[in-house]
Tab-separated table of C-alpha atoms in Angstrom:
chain	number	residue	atom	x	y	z
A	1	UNK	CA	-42.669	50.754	114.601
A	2	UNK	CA	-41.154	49.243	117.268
A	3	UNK	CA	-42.308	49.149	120.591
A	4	UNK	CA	-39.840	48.729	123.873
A	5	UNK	CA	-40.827	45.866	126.396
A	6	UNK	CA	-40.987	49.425	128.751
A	7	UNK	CA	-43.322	51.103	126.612
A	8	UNK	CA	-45.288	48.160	125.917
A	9	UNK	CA	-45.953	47.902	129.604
A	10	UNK	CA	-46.636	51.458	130.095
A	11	UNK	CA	-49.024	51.189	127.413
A	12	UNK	CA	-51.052	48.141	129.010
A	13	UNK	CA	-50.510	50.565	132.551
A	14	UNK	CA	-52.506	53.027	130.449
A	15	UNK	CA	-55.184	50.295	129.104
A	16	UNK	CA	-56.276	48.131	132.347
A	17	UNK	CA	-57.636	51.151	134.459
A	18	UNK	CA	-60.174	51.577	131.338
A	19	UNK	CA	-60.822	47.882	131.115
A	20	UNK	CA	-64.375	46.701	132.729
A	21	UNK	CA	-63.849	43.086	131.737
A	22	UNK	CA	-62.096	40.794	134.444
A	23	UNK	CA	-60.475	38.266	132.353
A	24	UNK	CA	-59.288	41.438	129.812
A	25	UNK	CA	-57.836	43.131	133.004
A	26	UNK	CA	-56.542	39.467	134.084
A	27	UNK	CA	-54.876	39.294	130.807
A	28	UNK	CA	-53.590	42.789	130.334
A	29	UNK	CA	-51.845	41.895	134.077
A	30	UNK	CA	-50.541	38.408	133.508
A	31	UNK	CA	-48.755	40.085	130.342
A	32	UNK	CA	-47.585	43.411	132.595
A	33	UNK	CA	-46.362	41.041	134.812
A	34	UNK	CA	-44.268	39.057	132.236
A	35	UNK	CA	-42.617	42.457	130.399
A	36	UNK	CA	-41.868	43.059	134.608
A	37	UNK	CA	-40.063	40.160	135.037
A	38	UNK	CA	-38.164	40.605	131.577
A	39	UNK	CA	-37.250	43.509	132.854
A	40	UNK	CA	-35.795	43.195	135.720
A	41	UNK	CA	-33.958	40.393	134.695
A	42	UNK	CA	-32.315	42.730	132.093
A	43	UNK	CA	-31.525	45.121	134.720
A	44	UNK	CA	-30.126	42.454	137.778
A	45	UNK	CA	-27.847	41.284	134.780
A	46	UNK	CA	-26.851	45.087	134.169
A	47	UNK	CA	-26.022	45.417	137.966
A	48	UNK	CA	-24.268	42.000	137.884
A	49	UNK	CA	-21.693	43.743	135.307
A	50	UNK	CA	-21.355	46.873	136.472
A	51	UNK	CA	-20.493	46.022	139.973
A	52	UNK	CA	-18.012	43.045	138.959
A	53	UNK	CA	-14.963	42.516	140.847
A	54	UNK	CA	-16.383	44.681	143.566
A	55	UNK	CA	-15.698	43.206	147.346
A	56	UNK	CA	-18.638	42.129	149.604
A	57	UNK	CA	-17.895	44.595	152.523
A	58	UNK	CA	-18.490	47.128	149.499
A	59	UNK	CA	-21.401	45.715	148.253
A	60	UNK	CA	-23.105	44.891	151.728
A	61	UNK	CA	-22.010	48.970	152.420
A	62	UNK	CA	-23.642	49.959	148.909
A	63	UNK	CA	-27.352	47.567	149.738
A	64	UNK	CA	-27.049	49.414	153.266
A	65	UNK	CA	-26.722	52.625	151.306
A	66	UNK	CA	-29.843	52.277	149.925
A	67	UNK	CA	-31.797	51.931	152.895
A	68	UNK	CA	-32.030	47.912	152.977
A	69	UNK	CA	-30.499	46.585	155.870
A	70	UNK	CA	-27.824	43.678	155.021
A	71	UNK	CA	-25.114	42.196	156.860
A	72	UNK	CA	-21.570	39.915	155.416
A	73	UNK	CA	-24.071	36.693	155.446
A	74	UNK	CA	-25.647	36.926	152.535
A	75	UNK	CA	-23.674	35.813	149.246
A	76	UNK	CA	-22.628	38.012	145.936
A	77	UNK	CA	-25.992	37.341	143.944
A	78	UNK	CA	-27.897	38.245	146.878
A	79	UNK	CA	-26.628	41.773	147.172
A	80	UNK	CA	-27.071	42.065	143.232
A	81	UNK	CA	-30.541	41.172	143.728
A	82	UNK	CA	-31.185	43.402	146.356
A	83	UNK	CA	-29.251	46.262	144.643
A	84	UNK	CA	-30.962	45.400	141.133
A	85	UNK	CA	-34.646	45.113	142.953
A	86	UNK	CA	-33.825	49.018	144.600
A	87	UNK	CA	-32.642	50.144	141.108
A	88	UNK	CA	-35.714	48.318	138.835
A	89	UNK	CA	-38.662	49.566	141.562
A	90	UNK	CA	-37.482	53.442	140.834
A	91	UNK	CA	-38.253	52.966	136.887
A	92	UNK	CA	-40.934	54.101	134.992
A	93	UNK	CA	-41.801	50.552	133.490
A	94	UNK	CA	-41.781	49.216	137.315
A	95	UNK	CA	-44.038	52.028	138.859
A	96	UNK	CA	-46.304	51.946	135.866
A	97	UNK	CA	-46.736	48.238	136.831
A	98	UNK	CA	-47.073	48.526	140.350
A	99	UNK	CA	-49.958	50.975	139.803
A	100	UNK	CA	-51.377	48.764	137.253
A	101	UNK	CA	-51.479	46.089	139.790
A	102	UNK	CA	-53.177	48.352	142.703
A	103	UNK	CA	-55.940	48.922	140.224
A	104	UNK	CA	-56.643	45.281	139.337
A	105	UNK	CA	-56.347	44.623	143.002
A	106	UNK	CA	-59.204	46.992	143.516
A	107	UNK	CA	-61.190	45.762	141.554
A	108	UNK	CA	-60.292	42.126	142.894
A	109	UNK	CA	-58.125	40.588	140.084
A	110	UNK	CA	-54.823	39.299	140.669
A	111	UNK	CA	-52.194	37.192	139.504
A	112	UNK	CA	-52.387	35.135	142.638
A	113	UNK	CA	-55.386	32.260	143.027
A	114	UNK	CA	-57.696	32.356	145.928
A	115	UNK	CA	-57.233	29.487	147.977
């Protein structure tokens, strides 16, 4: 069987809520967090094609669209970001890592080192 780089990290969503070990919970994350990033950049790249050859006044109209205000000054990849980022937090693999995250962050693990 194969498993998707989504359902993989729906699958660790499942697992870290049920994990009492730290460093598990640590590890389950830093992996999430990979398959997130994977992900996304699969999806910005998506965007990138699908909205090729489109002007900026277009794309700064479509980012505005969405609810993120954006002006002429920023350049092409930066409205594919921004339009990507909107697209990837609505998924199931993003939202299933998002929640994953709020749990570890309750119970004070995160990706991020105390200074």
């Amino acid at each position: 069987m194969v498993t998707t780089a989504t359902q993989r990290l729906l699958d660790l969503a499942a697992i870290a809520p049920a994990s009492d070990d730290e460093d598990l919970l640590l590890e389950l994350l830093e992996e999430a967090n990979a398959l997130y990033q994977q992900g996304f950049e699969i999806l910005r790249a998506v965007v990138a094609r699908r909205v090729d050859g489109t002007s900026p006044e277009v794309l700064v109209a479509a980012v505005n669209a969405v609810g993120l205000p954006c002006d002429a000054s920023r350049d092409r990849d930066e409205l594919v970001l921004l339009l990507a980022l909107t697209e990837w937090e609505m998924t199931p693999a993003a939202l299933a890592y998002s929640e994953m995250a709020e749990v570890a962050a309750r119970r004070g693990v995160c990706l991020v080192p105390e200074l």
